[in-house]
Amino acid sequence: MDIKGKHLLMDAFECDEGILNDPSLLRRILVEAALDAEMEVLHCYFHQFTPQGITGILVLATSHLSIHTWPEENYASLDFYTCGDKKIIEIGYALLKQLASKKAVVYSISRGIQYAETPTKNRQHAENTRLLNRGDDSDHVSLKQLLSGQHDILFHQKNRIQDIQLIKASDIRMYLDEQLQFSSLDEHAYHEALVHPIFAASLRPHRILILGGGDGLALREVLKYKEVKEIDLVEIDADVVNAAMNVEELKKLNQRSFEDSRVTVHIQDAVDYLSLNSACYDIIIIDFPDPTNKKISALYTKEFYALLHRSLSRSGLVVCQSNSPRDTPIVFWSINKTMKASQFYTLSYHTIIPSFGDWGFHIGSKTPLSAPILSTDVSSTTLPSDFTKLMRFSPHSLSKKQFAVVNSAEHLVLHKIFKKEGLYL
């Protein structure tokens, strides 16, 4: 048996109160959505509460669609599950539009047995192979040593996306598929470098999009800017956000950043979010893992950066963590070249992060960008007062620039270059 499905869970805010209290209208909206998804409607039931509020459910062939409304709060929750190959994310957004929702959180989850045809033994082998595709030798060794010594497991969840480990020893560390994501000893060096230079270069940092960053640490830095009015954070793994919102040690580290009213979390694939996004952002921050395999490499393509370009305001900026200009210089400059192939002007910089070494970033803009000279008014503990010091590269790194390539959907090579540069097995 091979059951596959797509599951949308949607929280719709600031909806039209009249629509949320009209059972016949809601019935029509949901039935149309089901038919758009090419699903057979087997049964409908809608119940209206007194004085207000509606619960409705459509039983579909091998699936369902339900809604619960709180008109007095202008809020509705929707649950849409379908089996088959039909993409329902567009239909989900159309549903939100029909409810006149001005703000929403969408959880897009793949459900079912994805490898039903694979014997159990082979599934285990595939899982082991997946784990070996992320994390270099030093990560594996440090994790093994960490687990053999005095430590506390603060959070451990293995899901369909990755294996999440949050460990407290002399510091707090998060590993995803045994690849180190951060150490509390020096994560500030990374997150300050990721966030503050782009704010120094921004003309109007009001609306911000963070892709990845489910630990809330980049979010913590963004929230230091009072002029920021709205932040959307898109993270594919709900368990990472769950840890960031509920594990006390991590909440302390991210300064309870998810509790800020300016923040909206979208548990969703970044490509899906950007493909359907109609808003324009002043700053987009990309905090993705390293392109160690084909799937992650696809998030560093010309096509993906084109989606980012479309989602930026005219003076908007994007920043992408881009690996090490010393240890993986061809990867670093290939990301730069790929951004340029997507009509971005770029500005490159780097800093030292003890847990990772020399680490690089690229800022992209729609118009030529001069280097930000001074730091922002927000204080940082690890950055120089003159950001131009971060933009000087060694002759070794610059000599590798000539070998950079454009990473695209048709020519997906960044993960292969990563392996050739010797960091990953």
Coordinates of C-alpha atoms in Angstrom, one line a residue:
M1 CA 0.0 0.0 0.0
D2 CA 1.4 3.4 -1.0
I3 CA -0.8 6.2 0.5
K4 CA 0.4 9.7 -0.3
G5 CA -1.3 12.9 0.4
K6 CA -1.0 16.6 0.9
H7 CA -2.3 18.2 4.1
L8 CA -2.9 21.9 4.6
L9 CA -3.6 23.3 8.0
M10 CA -4.5 27.0 7.8
D11 CA -5.1 29.7 10.4
A12 CA -6.9 32.5 8.8
F13 CA -6.9 35.9 10.7
E14 CA -8.7 39.2 10.1
C15 CA -11.4 37.5 8.0
D16 CA -14.8 39.0 7.1
E17 CA -17.1 38.4 10.0
G18 CA -20.2 38.1 7.8
I19 CA -18.6 35.4 5.7
L20 CA -17.6 33.4 8.8
N21 CA -21.2 33.3 10.0
D22 CA -22.9 32.3 6.8
P23 CA -23.2 28.5 6.6
S24 CA -24.6 28.4 3.0
L25 CA -21.8 30.7 1.7
L26 CA -19.1 28.7 3.5
R27 CA -20.6 25.5 2.1
R28 CA -20.4 26.9 -1.4
I29 CA -16.8 28.1 -0.9
L30 CA -15.6 24.7 0.4
V31 CA -17.4 22.7 -2.2
E32 CA -15.9 24.8 -5.0
A33 CA -12.5 24.3 -3.4
A34 CA -13.0 20.5 -3.3
L35 CA -14.1 20.5 -6.9
D36 CA -11.1 22.6 -7.9
A37 CA -8.9 19.9 -6.3
E38 CA -10.7 17.4 -8.5
M39 CA -12.1 15.6 -5.4
E40 CA -15.4 13.8 -5.2
V41 CA -17.7 15.3 -2.4
L42 CA -19.4 12.4 -0.6
H43 CA -21.1 14.2 2.2
C44 CA -21.5 17.8 3.6
Y45 CA -22.5 18.9 7.1
F46 CA -22.5 22.4 8.5
H47 CA -23.6 23.3 12.0
Q48 CA -24.2 26.9 13.1
F49 CA -23.7 27.7 16.8
T50 CA -25.6 30.3 18.9
P51 CA -25.0 33.2 18.9
Q52 CA -22.3 32.7 16.2
G53 CA -19.7 30.4 14.8
I54 CA -19.8 27.6 12.3
T55 CA -18.2 24.1 12.0
G56 CA -18.4 22.5 8.6
I57 CA -17.0 19.4 7.1
L58 CA -16.9 17.9 3.6
V59 CA -16.2 14.2 3.4
L60 CA -14.3 13.7 0.2
A61 CA -13.2 10.5 -1.5
T62 CA -10.2 9.3 0.6
S63 CA -9.9 12.8 2.2
H64 CA -11.7 15.7 3.9
L65 CA -12.0 19.5 4.1
S66 CA -13.2 21.2 7.3
I67 CA -13.6 24.7 8.7
H68 CA -14.2 26.1 12.2
T69 CA -15.1 29.8 12.5
W70 CA -15.0 32.4 15.3
P71 CA -16.7 35.4 13.7
E72 CA -16.3 37.5 16.8
E73 CA -12.5 37.1 16.5
N74 CA -12.5 37.3 12.7
Y75 CA -10.7 34.0 12.8
A76 CA -11.1 30.6 11.1
S77 CA -9.1 27.4 11.0
L78 CA -9.2 25.1 8.0
D79 CA -8.0 21.5 7.5
F80 CA -7.7 20.3 3.9
Y81 CA -6.4 16.8 3.2
T82 CA -6.2 15.3 -0.3
C83 CA -4.7 12.1 -1.8
G84 CA -3.1 12.1 -5.2
D85 CA -0.9 14.3 -7.2
K86 CA -3.1 17.4 -7.4
K87 CA -1.3 20.4 -5.9
I88 CA -3.6 22.1 -3.4
I89 CA -1.5 24.9 -2.1
E90 CA -2.9 27.3 -4.7
I91 CA -6.5 26.2 -3.8
G92 CA -5.7 26.8 -0.1
Y93 CA -4.6 30.4 -0.8
A94 CA -7.8 30.8 -2.9
L95 CA -9.8 29.7 0.1
L96 CA -8.2 32.3 2.2
K97 CA -9.0 34.9 -0.3
Q98 CA -12.6 33.9 -0.3
L99 CA -12.7 34.4 3.4
A100 CA -11.2 37.9 2.9
S101 CA -8.3 36.8 5.2
K102 CA -5.7 39.5 5.5
K103 CA -3.2 37.4 7.4
A104 CA -2.7 33.7 7.6
V105 CA -0.4 30.9 8.8
V106 CA -0.2 27.9 6.4
Y107 CA 1.2 24.5 7.3
S108 CA 1.8 22.4 4.2
I109 CA 2.6 18.8 5.1
S110 CA 3.2 15.7 2.9
R111 CA 1.5 12.7 4.5
G112 CA 1.5 9.0 4.0
I113 CA 4.0 6.2 3.2
Q114 CA 6.4 7.6 0.7
Y115 CA 8.5 4.5 0.3
A116 CA 6.0 1.8 0.5
E117 CA 7.6 -0.1 -2.4
T118 CA 10.9 -0.2 -0.6
P119 CA 11.7 -3.1 1.7
T120 CA 12.3 -2.3 5.4
K121 CA 16.0 -3.2 5.1
N122 CA 16.5 -0.8 2.1
R123 CA 14.6 1.9 3.8
Q124 CA 17.0 1.8 6.7
H125 CA 19.9 1.9 4.3
A126 CA 18.4 4.9 2.5
E127 CA 18.0 6.6 5.9
N128 CA 21.6 6.0 6.8
T129 CA 22.7 7.3 3.4
R130 CA 20.7 10.5 4.0
L131 CA 22.3 11.1 7.3
L132 CA 25.8 10.7 5.8
N133 CA 25.0 13.3 3.2
R134 CA 25.0 16.1 5.8
G135 CA 27.6 17.0 8.4
D136 CA 31.3 16.9 7.7
D137 CA 33.8 14.7 9.6
S138 CA 34.4 17.3 12.3
D139 CA 30.6 17.5 13.0
H140 CA 30.3 13.7 13.3
V141 CA 33.3 13.5 15.6
S142 CA 32.3 16.5 17.8
L143 CA 28.8 15.1 18.1
K144 CA 30.1 11.7 19.1
Q145 CA 32.4 13.2 21.7
L146 CA 29.6 15.4 23.0
L147 CA 27.2 12.5 23.5
S148 CA 29.9 10.4 25.2
G149 CA 30.5 13.1 27.9
Q150 CA 28.3 15.0 30.4
H151 CA 25.3 16.4 28.5
D152 CA 21.5 16.9 28.5
I153 CA 19.3 16.2 25.6
L154 CA 17.0 19.3 25.5
F155 CA 15.1 18.2 22.4
H156 CA 15.3 15.3 20.0
Q157 CA 12.8 14.7 17.2
K158 CA 13.3 12.6 14.1
N159 CA 10.8 13.4 11.4
R160 CA 10.4 12.9 7.6
I161 CA 12.6 16.0 7.0
Q162 CA 15.5 15.5 9.3
D163 CA 16.9 14.4 12.7
I164 CA 16.8 17.4 15.2
Q165 CA 19.1 17.3 18.3
L166 CA 19.3 20.1 20.7
I167 CA 22.1 19.3 23.2
K168 CA 23.3 21.1 26.3
A169 CA 26.9 20.5 27.6
S170 CA 29.2 23.4 28.2
D171 CA 27.2 25.1 25.5
I172 CA 23.9 24.5 23.7
R173 CA 24.1 23.0 20.2
M174 CA 21.6 22.1 17.5
Y175 CA 22.4 19.4 15.0
L176 CA 20.2 18.6 12.0
D177 CA 21.0 15.2 10.5
E178 CA 24.2 15.3 12.5
Q179 CA 25.3 18.6 10.9
L180 CA 26.0 21.4 13.4
Q181 CA 23.7 24.3 13.0
F182 CA 24.8 26.5 15.9
S183 CA 26.7 26.6 19.2
S184 CA 25.5 29.1 21.8
L185 CA 29.2 30.0 22.3
D186 CA 29.5 31.8 19.0
E187 CA 26.1 31.8 17.2
H188 CA 26.0 35.6 17.7
A189 CA 28.9 35.9 15.3
Y190 CA 26.9 34.2 12.6
H191 CA 23.5 35.8 13.2
E192 CA 24.8 39.3 13.6
A193 CA 26.7 39.0 10.4
L194 CA 23.7 37.6 8.6
V195 CA 21.3 40.4 9.7
H196 CA 23.1 43.7 10.6
P197 CA 25.0 44.5 7.3
I198 CA 21.8 44.2 5.2
F199 CA 20.0 46.5 7.7
A200 CA 22.8 49.0 7.4
A201 CA 22.3 49.0 3.6
S202 CA 18.5 49.1 3.7
L203 CA 16.6 52.3 3.0
R204 CA 13.3 51.3 4.6
P205 CA 13.4 48.0 6.6
H206 CA 9.7 47.8 7.4
R207 CA 8.6 44.4 6.0
I208 CA 10.9 41.4 6.4
L209 CA 10.9 37.8 5.2
I210 CA 13.1 35.2 6.8
L211 CA 13.5 31.9 4.9
G212 CA 14.6 29.1 7.3
G213 CA 15.9 30.3 10.7
G214 CA 13.3 28.2 12.6
D215 CA 15.5 28.4 15.7
G216 CA 14.5 32.1 16.1
L217 CA 18.1 33.4 16.3
A218 CA 18.2 35.5 13.2
L219 CA 14.7 36.6 14.1
R220 CA 16.1 37.8 17.5
E221 CA 18.5 40.1 15.7
V222 CA 15.8 41.5 13.3
L223 CA 13.5 42.3 16.2
K224 CA 16.1 44.7 17.5
Y225 CA 15.0 47.2 14.8
K226 CA 12.1 49.2 16.0
E227 CA 11.3 50.4 12.4
V228 CA 10.4 46.8 11.5
K229 CA 6.7 46.5 11.3
E230 CA 6.0 43.0 10.0
I231 CA 8.1 39.8 9.8
D232 CA 7.1 36.6 8.0
L233 CA 9.2 33.6 8.9
V234 CA 9.0 30.5 6.5
E235 CA 10.3 27.3 8.0
I236 CA 9.6 23.8 6.5
D237 CA 10.1 21.9 9.7
A238 CA 7.4 22.5 12.4
D239 CA 9.5 20.6 15.0
V240 CA 12.4 23.1 14.8
V241 CA 10.0 26.0 15.5
N242 CA 8.4 23.8 18.3
A243 CA 11.8 23.5 19.9
A244 CA 12.5 27.2 19.5
M245 CA 9.1 28.2 21.1
N246 CA 9.0 25.6 23.9
V247 CA 12.5 24.6 25.1
E248 CA 13.4 27.0 27.8
E249 CA 17.1 27.1 27.1
L250 CA 16.5 27.9 23.4
K251 CA 13.8 30.4 24.2
K252 CA 16.3 32.2 26.4
L253 CA 18.8 32.1 23.6
N254 CA 16.4 33.5 21.0
Q255 CA 15.0 35.9 23.6
R256 CA 11.4 34.5 23.1
S257 CA 11.5 36.0 19.6
F258 CA 8.4 34.1 18.4
E259 CA 6.2 35.8 21.0
D260 CA 6.6 39.2 19.3
S261 CA 3.3 40.4 17.7
R262 CA 5.1 41.5 14.5
V263 CA 6.0 37.8 13.7
T264 CA 4.0 35.5 11.6
V265 CA 5.2 31.9 11.1
H266 CA 4.5 29.9 8.0
I267 CA 5.3 26.1 8.3
Q268 CA 5.8 25.7 4.6
D269 CA 8.2 24.9 1.8
A270 CA 10.0 28.2 0.8
V271 CA 9.5 27.6 -2.9
D272 CA 5.7 27.1 -2.4
Y273 CA 5.6 30.3 -0.3
L274 CA 7.4 32.4 -2.8
S275 CA 5.6 31.0 -5.8
L276 CA 2.3 32.2 -4.4
N277 CA 3.5 35.3 -2.7
S278 CA 2.1 38.6 -3.9
A279 CA 3.7 40.8 -1.3
C280 CA 6.8 42.8 -1.6
Y281 CA 9.5 42.7 1.1
D282 CA 12.1 45.3 2.0
I283 CA 14.5 42.7 3.2
I284 CA 14.7 38.9 2.6
I285 CA 17.0 36.9 4.8
I286 CA 18.0 33.4 3.6
D287 CA 19.1 31.1 6.4
F288 CA 19.2 27.7 4.7
P289 CA 21.5 24.8 5.4
D290 CA 24.6 24.3 3.3
P291 CA 24.0 22.8 -0.2
T292 CA 25.2 19.3 0.8
N293 CA 22.8 17.4 -1.3
K294 CA 20.6 17.7 -4.4
K295 CA 17.5 18.8 -2.5
I296 CA 19.1 21.7 -0.7
S297 CA 21.2 22.6 -3.7
A298 CA 17.9 23.4 -5.5
L299 CA 17.4 26.2 -3.0
Y300 CA 20.5 27.9 -4.4
T301 CA 19.4 28.1 -8.1
K302 CA 18.9 30.8 -10.6
E303 CA 15.2 29.9 -10.6
F304 CA 14.9 30.3 -6.8
Y305 CA 16.7 33.6 -6.8
A306 CA 14.3 34.8 -9.6
L307 CA 11.4 34.1 -7.1
L308 CA 13.3 36.3 -4.5
H309 CA 13.8 39.0 -7.1
R310 CA 10.0 39.1 -7.8
S311 CA 9.2 39.3 -4.0
L312 CA 11.4 42.3 -3.3
S313 CA 10.4 45.9 -3.3
R314 CA 12.1 48.3 -5.8
S315 CA 14.8 49.2 -3.1
G316 CA 14.6 45.8 -1.4
L317 CA 17.6 43.7 -0.5
V318 CA 18.2 40.0 0.0
V319 CA 21.0 38.3 1.9
C320 CA 22.1 34.7 1.6
Q321 CA 24.4 32.7 3.8
S322 CA 26.9 31.4 1.3
N323 CA 29.3 29.0 3.0
S324 CA 33.1 29.5 3.4
P325 CA 35.1 31.6 1.0
R326 CA 38.2 29.9 2.3
D327 CA 37.2 26.2 2.5
T328 CA 34.6 26.1 -0.2
P329 CA 35.5 29.2 -2.3
I330 CA 34.0 27.8 -5.6
V331 CA 30.7 27.2 -3.9
F332 CA 30.8 30.7 -2.4
W333 CA 31.5 32.5 -5.7
S334 CA 29.1 30.2 -7.6
I335 CA 26.3 31.4 -5.3
N336 CA 27.3 35.0 -6.2
K337 CA 27.4 34.2 -9.9
T338 CA 24.0 32.5 -9.7
M339 CA 22.5 35.6 -8.0
K340 CA 23.9 37.8 -10.7
A341 CA 22.4 35.5 -13.4
S342 CA 19.0 36.3 -11.7
Q343 CA 19.4 40.0 -12.3
F344 CA 20.9 40.9 -8.9
Y345 CA 23.7 43.3 -8.2
T346 CA 25.8 41.7 -5.4
L347 CA 27.9 42.7 -2.5
S348 CA 30.0 40.0 -0.8
Y349 CA 31.4 39.9 2.7
H350 CA 32.6 37.4 5.3
T351 CA 33.5 37.0 9.0
I352 CA 35.0 34.5 11.4
I353 CA 32.7 32.1 13.3
P354 CA 34.8 29.9 15.6
S355 CA 32.5 26.8 15.2
F356 CA 32.7 27.1 11.4
G357 CA 35.7 29.1 10.5
D358 CA 35.7 31.8 7.8
W359 CA 32.0 32.3 6.7
G360 CA 30.6 34.2 3.8
F361 CA 27.5 36.0 2.7
H362 CA 26.1 37.8 -0.4
I363 CA 23.7 40.8 -0.4
G364 CA 21.6 41.1 -3.6
S365 CA 19.8 44.2 -4.8
K366 CA 17.8 45.3 -7.9
T367 CA 20.0 48.4 -8.4
P368 CA 23.7 49.0 -7.8
L369 CA 24.6 49.0 -4.1
S370 CA 27.4 50.9 -2.5
A371 CA 29.1 49.2 0.4
P372 CA 27.6 50.1 3.8
I373 CA 30.4 52.1 5.6
L374 CA 29.2 52.1 9.2
S375 CA 27.3 49.8 11.4
T376 CA 23.7 50.3 12.3
D377 CA 22.5 52.0 15.4
V378 CA 21.8 48.5 16.8
S379 CA 24.8 47.4 18.8
S380 CA 26.5 44.1 18.1
T381 CA 29.1 42.1 20.0
T382 CA 31.1 40.6 17.1
L383 CA 31.0 43.0 14.1
P384 CA 33.5 45.8 13.4
S385 CA 32.3 49.4 13.5
D386 CA 33.3 49.7 9.8
F387 CA 31.5 47.0 7.8
T388 CA 33.8 47.5 4.8
K389 CA 36.4 45.5 6.7
L390 CA 34.2 42.4 6.1
M391 CA 34.4 42.9 2.3
R392 CA 38.1 42.2 1.9
F393 CA 39.0 38.7 0.6
S394 CA 42.2 36.8 0.5
P395 CA 44.0 36.3 -2.8
H396 CA 43.4 32.5 -2.4
S397 CA 39.6 33.1 -2.3
L398 CA 39.6 35.6 -5.1
S399 CA 41.6 33.3 -7.3
K400 CA 38.8 30.7 -7.2
K401 CA 36.2 33.2 -8.5
Q402 CA 37.1 32.3 -12.1
F403 CA 35.8 28.7 -11.6
A404 CA 32.4 29.8 -10.4
V405 CA 29.4 28.4 -12.2
V406 CA 25.7 29.2 -12.4
N407 CA 23.6 26.7 -10.4
S408 CA 20.2 26.1 -12.1
A409 CA 17.4 23.6 -12.2
E410 CA 18.7 22.2 -15.5
H411 CA 22.3 22.3 -14.3
L412 CA 22.2 21.5 -10.6
V413 CA 25.8 21.2 -9.6
L414 CA 26.4 23.1 -6.4
H415 CA 26.2 20.0 -4.1
K416 CA 28.7 18.3 -6.4
I417 CA 31.1 21.2 -6.2
F418 CA 30.7 21.1 -2.4
K419 CA 31.8 17.4 -2.3
K420 CA 34.7 18.1 -4.7
E421 CA 36.0 20.8 -2.4
G422 CA 36.6 18.2 0.2
L423 CA 34.3 19.0 3.1
Y424 CA 31.7 16.3 2.7
L425 CA 31.8 12.6 2.2

